[in-house]
Every structure is written in structure tokens, then in C-alpha cells.
PDB file of C-alpha atoms in Angstrom:
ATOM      1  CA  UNK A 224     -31.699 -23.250  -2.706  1.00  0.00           C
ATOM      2  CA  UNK A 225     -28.157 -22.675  -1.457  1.00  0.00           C
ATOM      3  CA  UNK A 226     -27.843 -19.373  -3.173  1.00  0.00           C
ATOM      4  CA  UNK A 227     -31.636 -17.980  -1.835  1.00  0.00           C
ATOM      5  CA  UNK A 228     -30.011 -18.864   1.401  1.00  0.00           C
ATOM      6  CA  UNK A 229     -26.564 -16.669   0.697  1.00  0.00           C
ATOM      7  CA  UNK A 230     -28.892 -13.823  -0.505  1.00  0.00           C
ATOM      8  CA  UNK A 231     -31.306 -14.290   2.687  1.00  0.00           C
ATOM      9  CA  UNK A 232     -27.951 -13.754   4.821  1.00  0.00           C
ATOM     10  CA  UNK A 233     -26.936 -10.943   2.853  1.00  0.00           C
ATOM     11  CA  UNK A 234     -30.293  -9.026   3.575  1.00  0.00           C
ATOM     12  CA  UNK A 235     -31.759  -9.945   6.423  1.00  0.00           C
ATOM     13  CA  UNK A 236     -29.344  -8.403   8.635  1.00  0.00           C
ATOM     14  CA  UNK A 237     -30.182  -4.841   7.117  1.00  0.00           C
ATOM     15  CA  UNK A 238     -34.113  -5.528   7.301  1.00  0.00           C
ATOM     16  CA  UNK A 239     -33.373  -6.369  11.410  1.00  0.00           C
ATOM     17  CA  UNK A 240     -31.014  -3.164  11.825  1.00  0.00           C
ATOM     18  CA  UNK A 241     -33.687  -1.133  10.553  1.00  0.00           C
ATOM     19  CA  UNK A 242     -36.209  -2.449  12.734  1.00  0.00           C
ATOM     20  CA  UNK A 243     -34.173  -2.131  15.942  1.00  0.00           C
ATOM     21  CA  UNK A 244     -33.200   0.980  15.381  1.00  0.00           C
ATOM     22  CA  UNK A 245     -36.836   1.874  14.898  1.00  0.00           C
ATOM     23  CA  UNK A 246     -37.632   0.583  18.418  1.00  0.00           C
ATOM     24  CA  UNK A 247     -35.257   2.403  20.212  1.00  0.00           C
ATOM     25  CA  UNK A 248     -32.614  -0.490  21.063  1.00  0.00           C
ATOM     26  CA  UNK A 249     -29.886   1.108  19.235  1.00  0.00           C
ATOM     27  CA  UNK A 250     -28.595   4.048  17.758  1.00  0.00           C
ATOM     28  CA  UNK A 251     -28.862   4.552  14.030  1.00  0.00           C
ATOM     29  CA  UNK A 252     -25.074   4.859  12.683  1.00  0.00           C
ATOM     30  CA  UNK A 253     -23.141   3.210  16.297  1.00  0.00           C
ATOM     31  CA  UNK A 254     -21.213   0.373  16.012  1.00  0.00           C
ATOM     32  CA  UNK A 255     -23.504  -2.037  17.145  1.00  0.00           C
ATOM     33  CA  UNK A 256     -25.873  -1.318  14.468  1.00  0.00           C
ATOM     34  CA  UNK A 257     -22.900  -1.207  11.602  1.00  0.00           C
ATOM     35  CA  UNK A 258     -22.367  -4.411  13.376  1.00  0.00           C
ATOM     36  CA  UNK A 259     -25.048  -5.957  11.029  1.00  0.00           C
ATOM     37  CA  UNK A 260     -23.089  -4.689   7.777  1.00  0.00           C
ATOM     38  CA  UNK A 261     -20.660  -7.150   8.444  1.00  0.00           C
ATOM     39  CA  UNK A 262     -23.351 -10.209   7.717  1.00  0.00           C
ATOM     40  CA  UNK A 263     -23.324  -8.041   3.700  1.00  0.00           C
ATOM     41  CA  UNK A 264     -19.882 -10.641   3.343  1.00  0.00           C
ATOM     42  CA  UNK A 265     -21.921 -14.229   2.959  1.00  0.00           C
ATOM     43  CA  UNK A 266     -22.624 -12.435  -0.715  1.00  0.00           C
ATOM     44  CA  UNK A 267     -18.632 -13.441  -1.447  1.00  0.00           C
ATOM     45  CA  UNK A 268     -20.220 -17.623  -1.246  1.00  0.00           C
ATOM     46  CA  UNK A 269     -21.680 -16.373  -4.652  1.00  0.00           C
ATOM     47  CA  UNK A 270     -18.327 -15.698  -6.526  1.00  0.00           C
ATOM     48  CA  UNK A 271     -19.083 -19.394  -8.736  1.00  0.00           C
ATOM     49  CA  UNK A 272     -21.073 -17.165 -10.853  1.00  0.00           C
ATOM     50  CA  UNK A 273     -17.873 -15.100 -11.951  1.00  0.00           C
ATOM     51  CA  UNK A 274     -15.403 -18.356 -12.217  1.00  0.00           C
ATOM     52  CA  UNK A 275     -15.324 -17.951 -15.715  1.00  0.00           C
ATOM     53  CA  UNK A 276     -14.242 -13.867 -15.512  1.00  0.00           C
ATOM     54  CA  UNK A 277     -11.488 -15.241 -12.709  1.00  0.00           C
ATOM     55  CA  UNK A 278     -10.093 -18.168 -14.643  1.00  0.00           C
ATOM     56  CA  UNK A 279      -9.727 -15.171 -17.346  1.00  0.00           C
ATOM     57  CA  UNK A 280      -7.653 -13.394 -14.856  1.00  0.00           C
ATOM     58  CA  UNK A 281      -5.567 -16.671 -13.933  1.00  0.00           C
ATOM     59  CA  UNK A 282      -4.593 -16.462 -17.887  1.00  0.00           C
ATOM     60  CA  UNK A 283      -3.762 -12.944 -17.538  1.00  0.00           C
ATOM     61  CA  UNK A 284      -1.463 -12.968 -14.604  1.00  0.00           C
ATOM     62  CA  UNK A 285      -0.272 -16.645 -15.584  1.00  0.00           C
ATOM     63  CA  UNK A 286       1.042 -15.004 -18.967  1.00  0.00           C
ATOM     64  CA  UNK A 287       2.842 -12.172 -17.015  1.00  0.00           C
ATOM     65  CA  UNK A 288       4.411 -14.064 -14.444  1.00  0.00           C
ATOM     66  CA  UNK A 289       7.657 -13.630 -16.138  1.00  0.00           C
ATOM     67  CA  UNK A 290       8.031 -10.053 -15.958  1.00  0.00           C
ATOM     68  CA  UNK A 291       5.826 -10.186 -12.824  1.00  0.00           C
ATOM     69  CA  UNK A 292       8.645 -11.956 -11.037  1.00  0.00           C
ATOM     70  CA  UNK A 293      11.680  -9.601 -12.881  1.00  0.00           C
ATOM     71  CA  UNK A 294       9.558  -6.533 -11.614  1.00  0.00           C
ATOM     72  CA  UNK A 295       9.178  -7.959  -8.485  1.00  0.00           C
ATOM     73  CA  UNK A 296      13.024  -8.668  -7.826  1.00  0.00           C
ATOM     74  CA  UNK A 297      13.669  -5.688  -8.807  1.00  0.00           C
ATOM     75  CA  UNK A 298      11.388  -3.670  -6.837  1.00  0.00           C
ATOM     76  CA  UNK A 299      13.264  -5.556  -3.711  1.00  0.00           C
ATOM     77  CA  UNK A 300      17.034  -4.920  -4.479  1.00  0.00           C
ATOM     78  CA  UNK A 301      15.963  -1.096  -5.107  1.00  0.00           C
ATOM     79  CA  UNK A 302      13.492  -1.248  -1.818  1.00  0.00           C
ATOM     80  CA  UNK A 303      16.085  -2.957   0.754  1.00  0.00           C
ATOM     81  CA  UNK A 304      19.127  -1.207  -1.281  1.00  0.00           C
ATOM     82  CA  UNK A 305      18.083   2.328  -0.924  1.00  0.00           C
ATOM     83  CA  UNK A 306      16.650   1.572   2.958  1.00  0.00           C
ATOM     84  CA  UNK A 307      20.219   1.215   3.642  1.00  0.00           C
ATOM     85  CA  UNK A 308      21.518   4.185   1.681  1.00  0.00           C
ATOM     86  CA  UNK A 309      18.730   5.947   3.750  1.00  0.00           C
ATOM     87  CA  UNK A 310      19.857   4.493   7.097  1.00  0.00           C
ATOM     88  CA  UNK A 311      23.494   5.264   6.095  1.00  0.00           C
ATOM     89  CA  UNK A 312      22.744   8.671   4.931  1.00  0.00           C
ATOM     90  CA  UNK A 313      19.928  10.229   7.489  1.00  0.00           C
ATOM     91  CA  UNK A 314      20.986   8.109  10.775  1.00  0.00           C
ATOM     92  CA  UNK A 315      22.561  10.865  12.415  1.00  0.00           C
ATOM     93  CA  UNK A 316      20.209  14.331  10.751  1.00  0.00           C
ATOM     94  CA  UNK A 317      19.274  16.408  13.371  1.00  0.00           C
ATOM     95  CA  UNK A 318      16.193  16.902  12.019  1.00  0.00           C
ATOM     96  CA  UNK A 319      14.853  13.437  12.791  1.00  0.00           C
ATOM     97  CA  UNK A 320      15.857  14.138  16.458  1.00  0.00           C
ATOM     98  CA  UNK A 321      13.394  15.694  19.269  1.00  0.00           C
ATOM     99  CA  UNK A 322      14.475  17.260  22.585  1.00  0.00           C
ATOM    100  CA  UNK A 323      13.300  17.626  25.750  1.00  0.00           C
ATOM    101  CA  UNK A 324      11.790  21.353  25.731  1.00  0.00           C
ATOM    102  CA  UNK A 325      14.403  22.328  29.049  1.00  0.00           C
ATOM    103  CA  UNK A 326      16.965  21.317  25.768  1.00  0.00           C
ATOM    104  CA  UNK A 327      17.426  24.588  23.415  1.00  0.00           C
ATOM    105  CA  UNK A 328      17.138  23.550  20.052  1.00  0.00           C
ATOM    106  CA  UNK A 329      20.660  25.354  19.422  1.00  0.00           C
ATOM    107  CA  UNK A 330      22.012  22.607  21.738  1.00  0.00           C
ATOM    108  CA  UNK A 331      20.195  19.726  20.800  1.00  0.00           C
ATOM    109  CA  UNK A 332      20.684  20.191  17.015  1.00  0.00           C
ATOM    110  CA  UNK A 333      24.175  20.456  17.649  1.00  0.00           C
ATOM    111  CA  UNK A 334      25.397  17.173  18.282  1.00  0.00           C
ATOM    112  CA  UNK A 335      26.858  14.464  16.100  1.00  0.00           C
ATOM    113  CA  UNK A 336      24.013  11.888  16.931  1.00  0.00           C
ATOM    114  CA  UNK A 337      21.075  11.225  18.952  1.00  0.00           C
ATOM    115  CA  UNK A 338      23.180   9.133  20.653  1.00  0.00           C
ATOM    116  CA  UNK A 339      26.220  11.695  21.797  1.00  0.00           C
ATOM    117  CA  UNK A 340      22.750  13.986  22.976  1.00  0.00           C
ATOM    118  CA  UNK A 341      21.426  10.886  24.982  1.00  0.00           C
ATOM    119  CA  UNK A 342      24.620  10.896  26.805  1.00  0.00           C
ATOM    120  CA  UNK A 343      25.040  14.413  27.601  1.00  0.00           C
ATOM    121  CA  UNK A 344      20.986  14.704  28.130  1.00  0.00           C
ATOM    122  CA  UNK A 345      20.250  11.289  29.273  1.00  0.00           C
ATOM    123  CA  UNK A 346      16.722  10.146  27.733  1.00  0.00           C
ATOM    124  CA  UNK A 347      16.190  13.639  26.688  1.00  0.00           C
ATOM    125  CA  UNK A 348      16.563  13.087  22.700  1.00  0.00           C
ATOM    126  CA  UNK A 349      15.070  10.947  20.759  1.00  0.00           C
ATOM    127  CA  UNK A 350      14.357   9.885  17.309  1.00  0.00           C
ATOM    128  CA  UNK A 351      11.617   8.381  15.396  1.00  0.00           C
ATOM    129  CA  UNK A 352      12.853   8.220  12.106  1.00  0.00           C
ATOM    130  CA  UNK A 353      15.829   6.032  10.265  1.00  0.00           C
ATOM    131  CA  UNK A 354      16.821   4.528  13.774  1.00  0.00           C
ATOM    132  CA  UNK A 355      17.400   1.412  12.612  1.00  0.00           C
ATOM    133  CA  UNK A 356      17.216  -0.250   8.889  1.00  0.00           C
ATOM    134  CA  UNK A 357      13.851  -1.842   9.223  1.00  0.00           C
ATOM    135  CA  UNK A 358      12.803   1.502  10.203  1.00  0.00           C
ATOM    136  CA  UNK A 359      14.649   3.085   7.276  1.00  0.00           C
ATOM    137  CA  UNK A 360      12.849   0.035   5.334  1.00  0.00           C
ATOM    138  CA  UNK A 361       9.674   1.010   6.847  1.00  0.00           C
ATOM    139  CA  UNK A 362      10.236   4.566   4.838  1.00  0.00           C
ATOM    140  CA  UNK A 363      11.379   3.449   1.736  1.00  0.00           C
ATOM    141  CA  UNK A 364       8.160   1.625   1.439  1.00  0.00           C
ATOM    142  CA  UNK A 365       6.180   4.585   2.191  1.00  0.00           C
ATOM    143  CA  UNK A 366       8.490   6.560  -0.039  1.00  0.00           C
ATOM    144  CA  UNK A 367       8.066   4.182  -3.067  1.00  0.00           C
ATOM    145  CA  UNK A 368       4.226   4.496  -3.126  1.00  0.00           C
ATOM    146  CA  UNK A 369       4.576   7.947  -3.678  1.00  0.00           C
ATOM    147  CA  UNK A 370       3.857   9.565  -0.276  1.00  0.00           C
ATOM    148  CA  UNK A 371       6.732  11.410   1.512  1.00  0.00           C
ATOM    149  CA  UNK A 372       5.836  10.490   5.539  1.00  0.00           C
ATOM    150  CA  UNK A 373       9.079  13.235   6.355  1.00  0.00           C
ATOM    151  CA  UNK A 374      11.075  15.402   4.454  1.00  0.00           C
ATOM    152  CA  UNK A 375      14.675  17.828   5.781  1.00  0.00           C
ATOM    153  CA  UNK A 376      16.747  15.266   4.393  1.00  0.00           C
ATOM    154  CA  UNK A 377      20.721  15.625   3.732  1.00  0.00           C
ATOM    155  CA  UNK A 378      22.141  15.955   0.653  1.00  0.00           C
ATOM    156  CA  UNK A 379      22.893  12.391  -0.177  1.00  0.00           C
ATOM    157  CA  UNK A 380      19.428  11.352   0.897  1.00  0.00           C
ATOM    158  CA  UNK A 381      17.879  14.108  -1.298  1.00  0.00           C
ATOM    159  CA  UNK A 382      20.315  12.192  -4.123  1.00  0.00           C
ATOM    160  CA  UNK A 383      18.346   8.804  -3.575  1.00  0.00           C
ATOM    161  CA  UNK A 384      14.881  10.376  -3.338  1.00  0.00           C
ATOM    162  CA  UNK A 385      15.016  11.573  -6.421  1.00  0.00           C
ATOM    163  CA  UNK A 386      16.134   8.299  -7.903  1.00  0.00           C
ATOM    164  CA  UNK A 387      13.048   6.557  -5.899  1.00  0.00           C
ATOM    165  CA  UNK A 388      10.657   9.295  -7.790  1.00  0.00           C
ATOM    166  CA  UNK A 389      12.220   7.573 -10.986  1.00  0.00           C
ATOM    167  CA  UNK A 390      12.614   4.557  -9.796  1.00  0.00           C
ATOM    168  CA  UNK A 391       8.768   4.234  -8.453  1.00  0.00           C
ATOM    169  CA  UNK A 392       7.177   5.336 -12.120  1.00  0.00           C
ATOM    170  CA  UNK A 393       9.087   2.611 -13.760  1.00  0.00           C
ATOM    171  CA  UNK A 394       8.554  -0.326 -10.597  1.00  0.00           C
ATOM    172  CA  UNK A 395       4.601   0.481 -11.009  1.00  0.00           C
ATOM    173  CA  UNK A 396       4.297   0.915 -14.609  1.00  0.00           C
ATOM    174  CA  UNK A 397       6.354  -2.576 -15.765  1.00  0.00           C
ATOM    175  CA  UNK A 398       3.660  -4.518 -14.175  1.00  0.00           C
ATOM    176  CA  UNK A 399       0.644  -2.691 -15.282  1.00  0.00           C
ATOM    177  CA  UNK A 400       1.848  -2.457 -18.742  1.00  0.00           C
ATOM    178  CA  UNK A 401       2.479  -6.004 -18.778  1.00  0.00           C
ATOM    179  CA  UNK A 402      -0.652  -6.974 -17.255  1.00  0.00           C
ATOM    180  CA  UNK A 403      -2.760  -4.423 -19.191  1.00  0.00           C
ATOM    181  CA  UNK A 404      -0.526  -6.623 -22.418  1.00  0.00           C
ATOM    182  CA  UNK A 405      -1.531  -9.796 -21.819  1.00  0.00           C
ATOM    183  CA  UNK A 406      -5.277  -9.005 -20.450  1.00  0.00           C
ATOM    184  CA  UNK A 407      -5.741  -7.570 -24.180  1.00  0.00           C
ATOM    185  CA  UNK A 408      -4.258 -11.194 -25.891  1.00  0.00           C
ATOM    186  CA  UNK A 409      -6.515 -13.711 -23.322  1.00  0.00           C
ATOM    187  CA  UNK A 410      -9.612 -11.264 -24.071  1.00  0.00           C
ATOM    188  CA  UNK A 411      -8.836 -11.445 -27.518  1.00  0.00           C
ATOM    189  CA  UNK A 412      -8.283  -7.537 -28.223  1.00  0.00           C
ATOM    190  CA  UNK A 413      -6.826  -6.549 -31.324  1.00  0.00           C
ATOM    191  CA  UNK A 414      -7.632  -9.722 -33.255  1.00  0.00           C
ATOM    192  CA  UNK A 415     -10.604  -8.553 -35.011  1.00  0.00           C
ATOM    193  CA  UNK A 416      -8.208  -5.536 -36.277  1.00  0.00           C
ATOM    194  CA  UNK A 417      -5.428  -7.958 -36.890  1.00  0.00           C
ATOM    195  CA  UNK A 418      -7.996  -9.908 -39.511  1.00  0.00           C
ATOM    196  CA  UNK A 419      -9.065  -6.815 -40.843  1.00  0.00           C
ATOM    197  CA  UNK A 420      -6.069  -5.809 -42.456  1.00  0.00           C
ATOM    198  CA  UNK A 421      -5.157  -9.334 -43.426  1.00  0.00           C
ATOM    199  CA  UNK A 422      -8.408  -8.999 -45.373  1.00  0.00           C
ATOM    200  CA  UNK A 423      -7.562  -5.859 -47.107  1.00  0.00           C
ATOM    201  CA  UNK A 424      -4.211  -7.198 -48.146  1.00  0.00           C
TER     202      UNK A 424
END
């Protein structure tokens, strides 16, 4: 049958790995025998037994598109609006800039930009971080998971990370309250209770 086939793919490769590592031809654990692992994916051809737990799903997220999309436009005007507070904000911080080591750090901390080192130390200073606002983008994204990638930011930046720390519990908990909502009315949760205390009025 067409799933004995699917499982046969699925398993085979393992039985093989074993046996070729047994001989000697490769190394248990090296990449060509994880190689074989990768054959463990035919077992996704079998997902028709779960279409009925999926279409469930479809319901759920079809009921929450609403606030889905709300959540979703305003996770952007916050994301791309605070990326350019950050790029306004941290451009020129020193502490996003790197010297050459001939450079004391007295010196190269001391100028207005990265750019005014550059031409007094030409290709001497540089900077990796909020360069340019799909870099400061970049961050923001970073930021708004949760996970500070740099820190030693000016005043007014330290202003808008703390609204992201706000702002990121409420972006990530509209959509899994919603979706945690409407996952309890397609499943049917809270109907028996519902008929329950219809039945005792």
C-alpha cells in the first residue's frame, strides 16, 4: 500500500546507517551517516491521517483572523516605528563604534560620529550596529522577541526599550489569548459547563 511504502522510506534508511556503520564505511555520528536522517521526512506524506485535527485548526485561526490581522498591524507600526526612533537615537553612540587598536579609545570615543572618526582615521572606525534603518530594523526584531543582541544605549533609546519590554508582552499575548479563545469554542470547551448550569436553573 502507499502508506507501507511511506513507512518503508521512513525506516529503511536507519536499518542501512546502522549496517554501514557496522562495516566500517562510515563513522557513527558524521554527516554522511546523519545524512540518512534526512529520508525520516517521507513520514510528513502521512499527515491525511490528522486532516481532521488540521481542518480544526483552520476553524481556530479562521475565527481569529480578525484580531490576528489588528495584532499583526500593530506589531508593524510599533516594529518599523521604534527601528527608526532607534536609528535616530543610537546612530551616532560611541559605544556601537570599534577602533583600530593604534586608535586610543579616549580618541576614538570622542568624536561626534563614526563618520567624523573615518575621516580623521580613515577606515579605522567602524560600526556594526544601528548603521542604517534596516539594520536598526534588524534589532528591533531581535529586541521584540525578548533577547537584547547589545545593550550601552543613550538615554532616549533606554526610553523606547522599555516601551518594547511593554510593548512585546502585549504584541505576543493578543494573539495567543485570542487563539487559545477561539481553539476552546471550535473544540467545544465550556459547553458542557454552560448546560450544566442551565440545568440547575
Amino acid at each position: 500500500t502507499f502508506f507501507g511504502i511511506v513507512d518503508f522510506l521512513s525506516t529503511a534508511p536507519w536499518f542501512i546507517e546502522q549496517a554501514v556503520t557496522s562495516l566500517g564505511w562510515i563513522k557513527s555520528g558524521s554527516d554522511a551517516a546523519m545524512v540518512f536522517r534526512i529520508f525520516r521526512i517521507f513520514r510528513i506524506l502521512q499527515l491525511e491521517d490528522f486532516v481532521t485535527a488540521f481542518s480544526k485548526l483552520d476553524n481556530v485561526f479562521r475565527a481569529s483572523k480578525g484580531v490576528l490581522k489588528a495584532a499583526g498591524l500593530m506589531a508593524l507600526i510599533i516594529w518599523v516605528g521604534c527601528g527608526a526612533l532607534f536609528y535616530i537615537f543610537e546612530e551616532n553612540n560611541p559605544n556601537w563604534r570599534q577602533c583600530d587598536s593604534s586608535i586610543s579609545p579616549e580618541i576614538c570615543y570622542g568624536f561626534e560620529s563614526t563618520a567624523a572618526c573615518n575621516e580623521a582615521y580613515p577606515g579605522q572606525c567602524t560600526q556594526s550596529a544601528f548603521t542604517n534603518v534596516p539594520n536598526a530594523l534588524y534589532y528591533t526584531a531581535v529586541f521584540l522577541g525578548g533577547e537584547w543582541g547589545v545593550v550601552d544605549f543613550t538615554w532616549p533609546g533606554r526610553m523606547v526599550c522599555l516601551f518594547l519590554c511593554v510593548a512585546g508582552i502585549g504584541l505576543y499575548s493578543i494573539p495567543i489569548g485570542t487563539l487559545f479563545d477561539s481553539l476552546g469554542v471550535v473544540l467545544g470547551i465550556g459547553d458542557d459547563e454552560d448546560e450544566e448550569d442551565d440545568e440547575e436553573e
